[in-house]
Amino acid sequence: MKRSGMTGQRLAAIFLMGWLLLDYPILSLFTRSGEIAGIPLLYAYLFGVWVLLIALMALVIERMRN
Amino acid sequence: MGKRILIVDDEPNIVISLEFLMKREGYEVDIAPDGEAALKALAEGRPDLVLLDVMLPRMNGFEICSRIRANPAWREIKILVLTAKGRDSEIARGLGLGADLYVTKPFSTRDLVAQVRRLLGGAT
Amino acid sequence: MLQGSVIVLVSFAYLGVLFAIAYYGDKRSEAGRSIIANPYIYAFSLAVYCTTWTFYGSVGRAASSGIGFLPVYLGPTLAVALWWYVMRKIIRISKTYRITSIADFIASRYGKSQALGGLVTVIAVIGVVPYISLQLKAISGSFAILLHYPDIVMPAKVVARPFFQDTALYIAMTLAAFTILFGTRHLDATERHEGLVAAIAFESVVKLLAFLAVGAFVTFGIYGGFADIFQRAEESPRLQALTTLSNAGGSYATWSFLTFVSMLSIMMLPRQFQISVVENVDENHLGKAIWLFPLYLLLINIFVLPVALGGLMLFDARGVDADTFVLTLPMAQRKEALALFAYVGGLSAGTGMVIVETIALSTMVCNDLVMPVLLRQRWFRLNERRDASALLLSIRRGAITGILLLGYVHFRAAGEAYALVATGLISFAAVAQFAPAIFGGIYWKGGTRAGAIAGLSAGFAVWAYTLLLPSFAKSGWLPAEFLTGGPLGSALLKPQELFGLAGLDEISHCLFWSMLANIGTYVGVSLSGRAGVAEASQASLFVDVFRHTQGFERARIWRGSASVQDLLRLIGRFLGPDRAHEAFVAYARRRGLGSLDDVPADADLVQFAETQLAGAIGGASARVLVASAVHEEPPGLDEVMDILDEASQVRAYSRELEQKSRELEAATAELRAANTLLEELDRMKDDFISTVTHELRTPLTSIRAFTEILLDDPHMHPAERKRFLGITVKETERLTRLINQMLDLAKIESRSAEWHTTELDLNEVIRESAEATSQLFRDRNVALALALPQSGPRIMADRDRLMQVLINLLSNAVKFCPPREGRVEIRCSAVEGALRVDVQDNGPGISPSDHQTIFEKFRQVGDTLTGKPQGTGLGLPISRRIVEHFGGRLWVESDVGRGATFSFVLPLEAPAAAGGEPARKAAGTVE
C-alpha cells in the first residue's frame, strides 16, 4: 500500500545525496591527510556521513508513521 | 464338463458379440437383459461365470453383484464386471463388492477371452 | 584448555541452539502465532548479508587496502534508501504472483519461461559456489587456528592435506546436514521458513556482539582508544596510507564499482532475495529495515580498521594472515573466552550464510531446473504420484549436498589463490548479472524473454571469461599464459585487460564489460524482437502491479466470454442484488468508467467478481462458481502446459490446500450452504460427463468387438459375416448420430449455434417433415394423418431447426406405435398470438411420472414392449431447446395405455424482434 509519496521521494533524495557524498569526486576532497580528534579525516568523514544518512532515513520513516 | 456363462447386458449388439465370443470358446451361454432376469437365470441354472454390465435399467450391476455374493450358494461363481465407466472410484467399488475382475469397454476380445479362461481355470 | 573436543562441542551446541530457535519459530508459525511478524526481526535477518567475509575478511581487506573495504557496506546503505520504491514493488509482485525465488521471479516475468529459470539457477549456483567455499575456508581455518591455542599457527596449505583428513570436508558435511534439517523437514507452499528467519536474526545479533567485543577489546583493551591506534599507525607510512585513499592503482574507480556492485548484491544474492522478499511477512516491515539495517552495517564496521591496524602493528612481520586477526588478536593476548566468542561469532556468520544461501539455491535447483526437466520426460508418472512431496524433498536435499560439495571442491581447488573478500567479490559480480533482467523486468514492459536470455548469457559469459577462468589460472588449473598473454596469444583478449582496458582492478574490469554486454544485449535484443503473448501479459502484470492489485492475492491472464449481467446476477444471489449493484458501480467508477454498461467483461472484472464472492463464500468456491457462470475458452497448449506444470508441482497443490483451510476456518453458515450447493452442481456435472462417456463407449464396444471377431475368423460363414458387418455399420451410425446430436445440443446450449431465421409457412414445413419420415411410417405400417388449416399462417423461425423438431416428434411417434394398428396425427391450430402443433400417437403412452424425465438428456423410457430403444436420448432435449429458442414451449400430454400427444407452441412474434413488424423478412444470424 503506497503511503505518503513524500516518503519515497525524500528517501530517493537521501539516496542521491548519499551517493554524491560518498563517491568521487566529493570523496577526493577528504582523502588528504589530517585528523579530527585524532581520527583520520577520511575515516571520520565516511562514518560521519554514514551516521547522518541513517539518521535522516530514520527520521523520514518514523515521521511518516505519525 | 462344459462351463456355463451368464451374460447380463441390456445392449443387444453387445450381447450378440459376447455370446458369439463365448460360444466360440466352447462355453454354454445364457442371456439376461436386466437384473431380475439375471437373478432368475442364476437360480435356474447355476453359471460358472457372470459377465456383468453395470449400467442396467432398474437394478444396476453393483446391486446384482452384491446380491450374488450375499447368496452362499453362489459364492463360487466368478463375476467379471464390464462397464463403460472407468473411474477409479467405480473400479474400487466393484472390487469391493466382490467382483473378481473389472474390464472397461471397449474391451479387446482377445483380452476378455483370456481373462475368462483364466478365471474359469483352464479350457473346457 | 581449548582442546579440539571443546571447540567441537561448543560448535555443535551453538548449532543446536540455532536449530532449537528455528524449531520453536516453526512451531509458533504453525500455531498461527508467528514470532517473526516483527520489523526488528526482519531488519536483523537482513544481516545475513554479513558473513565470514564481514567477520574476518573485512579486517583482512582493510589490512591491505585500508578503507577500501568499506564500499561493500556503503552500497547497501544507499540502496535501501531506494527500497521504498524498488523493494516494495518486488515484494508486491512476489506476493501477488506467489514467487518463491529469484529464478522464479525472472522466469515468471518473461512469460513463465522455464529456460530462463534454468539459466538463472545455473548462473546462481556457479556464481555462488565460490562464496560458499570462502565460508568453508574461514570456518575451517578459524577452527584450525583455535586448535593451536595459545600458539598462533596459520593453517597448513590445503592441498597438502588428504581430503579425508580435511576438517573443511567434515564442516561441509555437517553444514549440509544442518541445512537439510533447517530447510527441508517439510515442504511449504510459499517457501517460507519462519523458524529459519528467527534463527538468522538471532545469529545476526551474536556475530555483531562478538565482533564488537573483539573490536572493543583491541581498541580499548590493547590500545587506548581510537585516537591512540590511529596515532601509532601514523608512525609508519605504510600504515598511514591505509587510513586514507589515493588514486594509485585505480582505487577511485574500484571504490565506485564496488559501491555499485554491492548495491546490486543486496538484492540479487539468492539469500538476500530469499530473506528480504520471500520470507517477508509484511510490506510495512520495510520501513524499519530501511534504517535499522544500515545501522547494523555501520556498527559491525566501526572497529574494522582499528583491528586491522592493531593486528598489523602487533603481528608485525610474523606472517599472520590478516584475515585471521579477529581471532588471533584475542588469542595472542591469552583471552581464551573472548577467542572462543570470536570463533563462535565467525561460525555464526558462516553458517547463517551457508544455510540460507543453500536453501535458496536448492529451491531454485529443484523448482526451476530439475522439476521442469522431469516433467517433460515422464510426466505420466509424475502426474500419477499422489504425493510428490517426498520426491521434491529428496531433490532439494540432494541439491543441498551437491552444492556444499561443490563449495568444498572449489575450496580445495582454488581456495588458496584469493583472500576471503576477493573470492566473495567474484560472486557479487556473478549475481549482478541478474540486475538488468530484474530491474528491466519491473519497470520496462519492453523487456522480452529473448532479451533477458541474451543479456544473462552475455553477461555470464563475460563474467566467466574475465573473472572465473582467471581465478582458475591463479590457482594453477589453467596455464598462466592465459592471463598474461591472452588466449592464443591475442593481447586484445587478455581476460583481465579486455580490449586493452587496463588500469582497473579485476572486479571493476569484469563489472564494466559484463554490464556492458548484459545491458547492451538485453536492450538490443528486446527492442529488435517482439514479445510473445504470454510475455506481454506477464510484463503488464509485473510493471503495473500496483494498479492491478491493491492487495489482491492473485491475478491471472484468462480468456473467456463473460457477460457483466451474468456476473452481476451471480453476485447478487449471494450478496443481495442491491449490494451487488453498488459494488459493481463502485468498481466501474474505480476504473474511470461512466456506467455499468461501459464495463468490459474482461479478466479484471472476473477477478473483481471472484473477490466479491470470496468474501461471502470463500475463495475456492468463488472461483468455481464464477468459472461456471462464465464460459472460459480453452487455453492454448502453452497455457495448458503451464497449468499442468503448476498443477503437478506440489507447490500449487499446497497453495490450494493452504488457502482452502484458511478460508474454511473463517466460514459462516452461508458458506456451508453455498458449498453444499456447489457439491450438488459438481456431482450433477460429473454424472453428466460419465453418462456421456458411457453413451459413447457403448457403440464403440460393439464396433470393436465385432471388428476383432471378423478379423480373427476368416472362415466365418458369409451370412454371419454379413450380419456382423451390418451391426458394425449400424453402431457406427449410432455413434455418429450421438456425437452429432451432442455437439448440436452443446452448440445450442452455449448459444453458439447459428440460426437462420426466415419467414415460413408452417403448413409447408409440416408437410415436408411428414414427407421426410414417410419411409419410417411405411416400414412399420403406421398411418399418418395431417390436419392442417386452409391458409398457412406464417411465423419467423429457422426452417431446418423446425424440421428437426418435427421429424424428431414424428419418428418418436412412429417408433412407439404398434405396427399395423398404429396411427399418428399432426394438427396445427391457431391460438392467441401463437401457433400450436400437436403430434398424437396411439402407442402405449407415457406415465405422468416420466413426463419430465423424457426431456432430460440421455433418458429414454418405454422399454417394456419394444426392448431397449435404439435412440440416443437426446432428440427431445434438443427439440425442446430449439422450441424454447423461438420463445415457445414443448410439452407432452399422455397416460399409460392412452397414447401420447406432444405439443408445442410458437409465438407469432419472434421475441427478439422489436415490436411492430412480425412479418419482417430477416435472414442471417439472430443472436
PDB file of C-alpha atoms in Angstrom, chain C residues 117-251:
ATOM      1  CA  GLY C 117      14.534 -20.127 -14.859  1.00  0.00           C
ATOM      2  CA  GLY C 118      17.042 -22.857 -15.521  1.00  0.00           C
ATOM      3  CA  LEU C 119      19.623 -20.383 -16.809  1.00  0.00           C
ATOM      4  CA  VAL C 120      19.290 -18.167 -13.759  1.00  0.00           C
ATOM      5  CA  THR C 121      19.619 -21.180 -11.493  1.00  0.00           C
ATOM      6  CA  VAL C 122      22.779 -22.352 -13.224  1.00  0.00           C
ATOM      7  CA  ILE C 123      24.329 -18.888 -13.049  1.00  0.00           C
ATOM      8  CA  ALA C 124      23.350 -18.574  -9.415  1.00  0.00           C
ATOM      9  CA  VAL C 125      24.857 -21.892  -8.465  1.00  0.00           C
ATOM     10  CA  ILE C 126      28.088 -21.332 -10.348  1.00  0.00           C
ATOM     11  CA  GLY C 127      28.347 -17.779  -9.147  1.00  0.00           C
ATOM     12  CA  VAL C 128      27.694 -18.511  -5.510  1.00  0.00           C
ATOM     13  CA  VAL C 129      29.866 -21.619  -5.114  1.00  0.00           C
ATOM     14  CA  PRO C 130      32.992 -19.508  -4.573  1.00  0.00           C
ATOM     15  CA  TYR C 131      31.155 -17.581  -1.880  1.00  0.00           C
ATOM     16  CA  ILE C 132      30.257 -20.800  -0.113  1.00  0.00           C
ATOM     17  CA  SER C 133      33.790 -22.064  -0.413  1.00  0.00           C
ATOM     18  CA  LEU C 134      35.060 -18.943   1.299  1.00  0.00           C
ATOM     19  CA  GLN C 135      32.799 -19.656   4.254  1.00  0.00           C
ATOM     20  CA  LEU C 136      34.225 -23.147   4.470  1.00  0.00           C
ATOM     21  CA  LYS C 137      37.701 -21.740   4.289  1.00  0.00           C
ATOM     22  CA  ALA C 138      37.020 -19.268   7.056  1.00  0.00           C
ATOM     23  CA  ILE C 139      35.299 -21.709   9.378  1.00  0.00           C
ATOM     24  CA  SER C 140      37.818 -24.491   8.906  1.00  0.00           C
ATOM     25  CA  GLY C 141      40.642 -22.010   9.167  1.00  0.00           C
ATOM     26  CA  SER C 142      39.332 -20.499  12.368  1.00  0.00           C
ATOM     27  CA  PHE C 143      38.836 -23.968  13.790  1.00  0.00           C
ATOM     28  CA  ALA C 144      42.383 -24.976  12.921  1.00  0.00           C
ATOM     29  CA  ILE C 145      43.812 -21.814  14.410  1.00  0.00           C
ATOM     30  CA  LEU C 146      41.883 -22.037  17.625  1.00  0.00           C
ATOM     31  CA  LEU C 147      43.000 -25.595  17.985  1.00  0.00           C
ATOM     32  CA  HIS C 148      46.557 -24.422  18.493  1.00  0.00           C
ATOM     33  CA  TYR C 149      45.722 -22.032  21.293  1.00  0.00           C
ATOM     34  CA  PRO C 150      47.677 -20.407  22.760  1.00  0.00           C
ATOM     35  CA  ASP C 151      50.144 -20.646  19.923  1.00  0.00           C
ATOM     36  CA  ILE C 152      49.346 -18.905  16.772  1.00  0.00           C
ATOM     37  CA  VAL C 153      49.857 -21.207  13.850  1.00  0.00           C
ATOM     38  CA  MET C 154      48.472 -20.477  10.431  1.00  0.00           C
ATOM     39  CA  PRO C 155      46.636 -23.415   8.910  1.00  0.00           C
ATOM     40  CA  ALA C 156      48.710 -25.551   6.591  1.00  0.00           C
ATOM     41  CA  LYS C 157      48.199 -25.375   2.903  1.00  0.00           C
ATOM     42  CA  VAL C 158      45.019 -27.024   1.881  1.00  0.00           C
ATOM     43  CA  VAL C 159      46.439 -29.143  -0.897  1.00  0.00           C
ATOM     44  CA  ALA C 160      48.940 -30.691   1.453  1.00  0.00           C
ATOM     45  CA  ARG C 161      46.188 -32.420   3.353  1.00  0.00           C
ATOM     46  CA  PRO C 162      44.434 -35.511   2.006  1.00  0.00           C
ATOM     47  CA  PHE C 163      40.791 -34.774   1.844  1.00  0.00           C
ATOM     48  CA  PHE C 164      39.612 -37.291   4.373  1.00  0.00           C
ATOM     49  CA  GLN C 165      41.731 -35.515   6.921  1.00  0.00           C
ATOM     50  CA  ASP C 166      40.473 -32.165   5.897  1.00  0.00           C
ATOM     51  CA  THR C 167      38.279 -30.558   8.552  1.00  0.00           C
ATOM     52  CA  ALA C 168      36.693 -28.453   5.872  1.00  0.00           C
ATOM     53  CA  LEU C 169      35.122 -31.549   4.380  1.00  0.00           C
ATOM     54  CA  TYR C 170      33.548 -32.501   7.658  1.00  0.00           C
ATOM     55  CA  ILE C 171      32.423 -28.987   8.218  1.00  0.00           C
ATOM     56  CA  ALA C 172      30.831 -29.031   4.790  1.00  0.00           C
ATOM     57  CA  MET C 173      29.034 -32.268   5.546  1.00  0.00           C
ATOM     58  CA  THR C 174      27.873 -31.058   8.923  1.00  0.00           C
ATOM     59  CA  LEU C 175      26.566 -27.892   7.362  1.00  0.00           C
ATOM     60  CA  ALA C 176      24.794 -29.914   4.721  1.00  0.00           C
ATOM     61  CA  ALA C 177      23.121 -31.967   7.415  1.00  0.00           C
ATOM     62  CA  PHE C 178      22.050 -28.908   9.342  1.00  0.00           C
ATOM     63  CA  THR C 179      20.822 -27.140   6.255  1.00  0.00           C
ATOM     64  CA  ILE C 180      18.724 -30.150   5.378  1.00  0.00           C
ATOM     65  CA  LEU C 181      17.346 -30.122   8.877  1.00  0.00           C
ATOM     66  CA  PHE C 182      16.649 -26.424   8.777  1.00  0.00           C
ATOM     67  CA  GLY C 183      15.112 -26.149   5.441  1.00  0.00           C
ATOM     68  CA  THR C 184      13.767 -29.447   4.171  1.00  0.00           C
ATOM     69  CA  ARG C 185      11.879 -31.026   7.014  1.00  0.00           C
ATOM     70  CA  HIS C 186       8.730 -30.443   5.098  1.00  0.00           C
ATOM     71  CA  LEU C 187       7.517 -28.509   2.143  1.00  0.00           C
ATOM     72  CA  ASP C 188       5.918 -25.159   2.486  1.00  0.00           C
ATOM     73  CA  ALA C 189       3.899 -23.907  -0.437  1.00  0.00           C
ATOM     74  CA  THR C 190       5.146 -20.370  -0.021  1.00  0.00           C
ATOM     75  CA  GLU C 191       8.742 -21.488   0.502  1.00  0.00           C
ATOM     76  CA  ARG C 192       8.843 -19.588   3.752  1.00  0.00           C
ATOM     77  CA  HIS C 193      10.749 -20.749   6.739  1.00  0.00           C
ATOM     78  CA  GLU C 194       9.715 -18.736   9.741  1.00  0.00           C
ATOM     79  CA  GLY C 195      11.918 -20.645  12.138  1.00  0.00           C
ATOM     80  CA  LEU C 196      14.904 -20.096   9.934  1.00  0.00           C
ATOM     81  CA  VAL C 197      14.326 -16.361   9.892  1.00  0.00           C
ATOM     82  CA  ALA C 198      14.195 -16.277  13.660  1.00  0.00           C
ATOM     83  CA  ALA C 199      17.431 -18.244  13.860  1.00  0.00           C
ATOM     84  CA  ILE C 200      19.108 -15.912  11.384  1.00  0.00           C
ATOM     85  CA  ALA C 201      18.020 -12.865  13.310  1.00  0.00           C
ATOM     86  CA  PHE C 202      19.496 -14.434  16.410  1.00  0.00           C
ATOM     87  CA  GLU C 203      22.781 -15.244  14.800  1.00  0.00           C
ATOM     88  CA  SER C 204      22.997 -11.728  13.407  1.00  0.00           C
ATOM     89  CA  VAL C 205      22.913 -10.452  16.952  1.00  0.00           C
ATOM     90  CA  VAL C 206      25.530 -12.987  18.027  1.00  0.00           C
ATOM     91  CA  LYS C 207      28.011 -12.072  15.330  1.00  0.00           C
ATOM     92  CA  LEU C 208      27.526  -8.380  15.895  1.00  0.00           C
ATOM     93  CA  LEU C 209      28.146  -8.746  19.597  1.00  0.00           C
ATOM     94  CA  ALA C 210      31.153 -10.971  19.005  1.00  0.00           C
ATOM     95  CA  PHE C 211      32.744  -8.545  16.623  1.00  0.00           C
ATOM     96  CA  LEU C 212      32.005  -5.555  18.812  1.00  0.00           C
ATOM     97  CA  ALA C 213      33.529  -7.423  21.710  1.00  0.00           C
ATOM     98  CA  VAL C 214      36.749  -8.136  19.855  1.00  0.00           C
ATOM     99  CA  GLY C 215      36.816  -4.665  18.393  1.00  0.00           C
ATOM    100  CA  ALA C 216      36.293  -3.016  21.748  1.00  0.00           C
ATOM    101  CA  PHE C 217      38.905  -5.239  23.265  1.00  0.00           C
ATOM    102  CA  VAL C 218      41.508  -4.341  20.683  1.00  0.00           C
ATOM    103  CA  THR C 219      40.682  -0.643  20.643  1.00  0.00           C
ATOM    104  CA  PHE C 220      40.225  -0.035  24.324  1.00  0.00           C
ATOM    105  CA  GLY C 221      41.837  -3.084  25.868  1.00  0.00           C
ATOM    106  CA  ILE C 222      45.067  -3.337  23.990  1.00  0.00           C
ATOM    107  CA  TYR C 223      45.263   0.258  22.932  1.00  0.00           C
ATOM    108  CA  GLY C 224      43.953   3.419  24.444  1.00  0.00           C
ATOM    109  CA  GLY C 225      41.107   4.168  22.132  1.00  0.00           C
ATOM    110  CA  PHE C 226      40.619   5.171  18.518  1.00  0.00           C
ATOM    111  CA  ALA C 227      42.898   8.161  18.662  1.00  0.00           C
ATOM    112  CA  ASP C 228      45.646   6.051  20.166  1.00  0.00           C
ATOM    113  CA  ILE C 229      45.576   3.442  17.448  1.00  0.00           C
ATOM    114  CA  PHE C 230      45.495   5.897  14.634  1.00  0.00           C
ATOM    115  CA  GLN C 231      48.273   7.944  16.117  1.00  0.00           C
ATOM    116  CA  ARG C 232      50.538   4.987  16.411  1.00  0.00           C
ATOM    117  CA  ALA C 233      49.649   3.891  12.919  1.00  0.00           C
ATOM    118  CA  GLU C 234      50.742   7.181  11.578  1.00  0.00           C
ATOM    119  CA  GLU C 235      54.248   6.466  12.658  1.00  0.00           C
ATOM    120  CA  SER C 236      54.514   4.031   9.810  1.00  0.00           C
ATOM    121  CA  PRO C 237      53.944   5.429   6.335  1.00  0.00           C
ATOM    122  CA  ARG C 238      52.641   2.153   5.058  1.00  0.00           C
ATOM    123  CA  LEU C 239      50.046   2.017   7.758  1.00  0.00           C
ATOM    124  CA  GLN C 240      49.186   5.592   7.379  1.00  0.00           C
ATOM    125  CA  ALA C 241      48.359   5.010   3.760  1.00  0.00           C
ATOM    126  CA  LEU C 242      45.702   2.619   4.920  1.00  0.00           C
ATOM    127  CA  THR C 243      43.783   5.290   6.676  1.00  0.00           C
ATOM    128  CA  THR C 244      43.031   7.095   3.514  1.00  0.00           C
ATOM    129  CA  LEU C 245      42.678   6.540  -0.167  1.00  0.00           C
ATOM    130  CA  SER C 246      44.787   7.583  -3.018  1.00  0.00           C
ATOM    131  CA  ASN C 247      44.173   7.247  -6.683  1.00  0.00           C
ATOM    132  CA  ALA C 248      47.113   4.972  -7.045  1.00  0.00           C
ATOM    133  CA  GLY C 249      46.207   1.760  -8.738  1.00  0.00           C
ATOM    134  CA  GLY C 250      42.849   2.996  -9.796  1.00  0.00           C
ATOM    135  CA  SER C 251      41.397   2.877  -6.321  1.00  0.00           C
TER     136      SER C 251
END
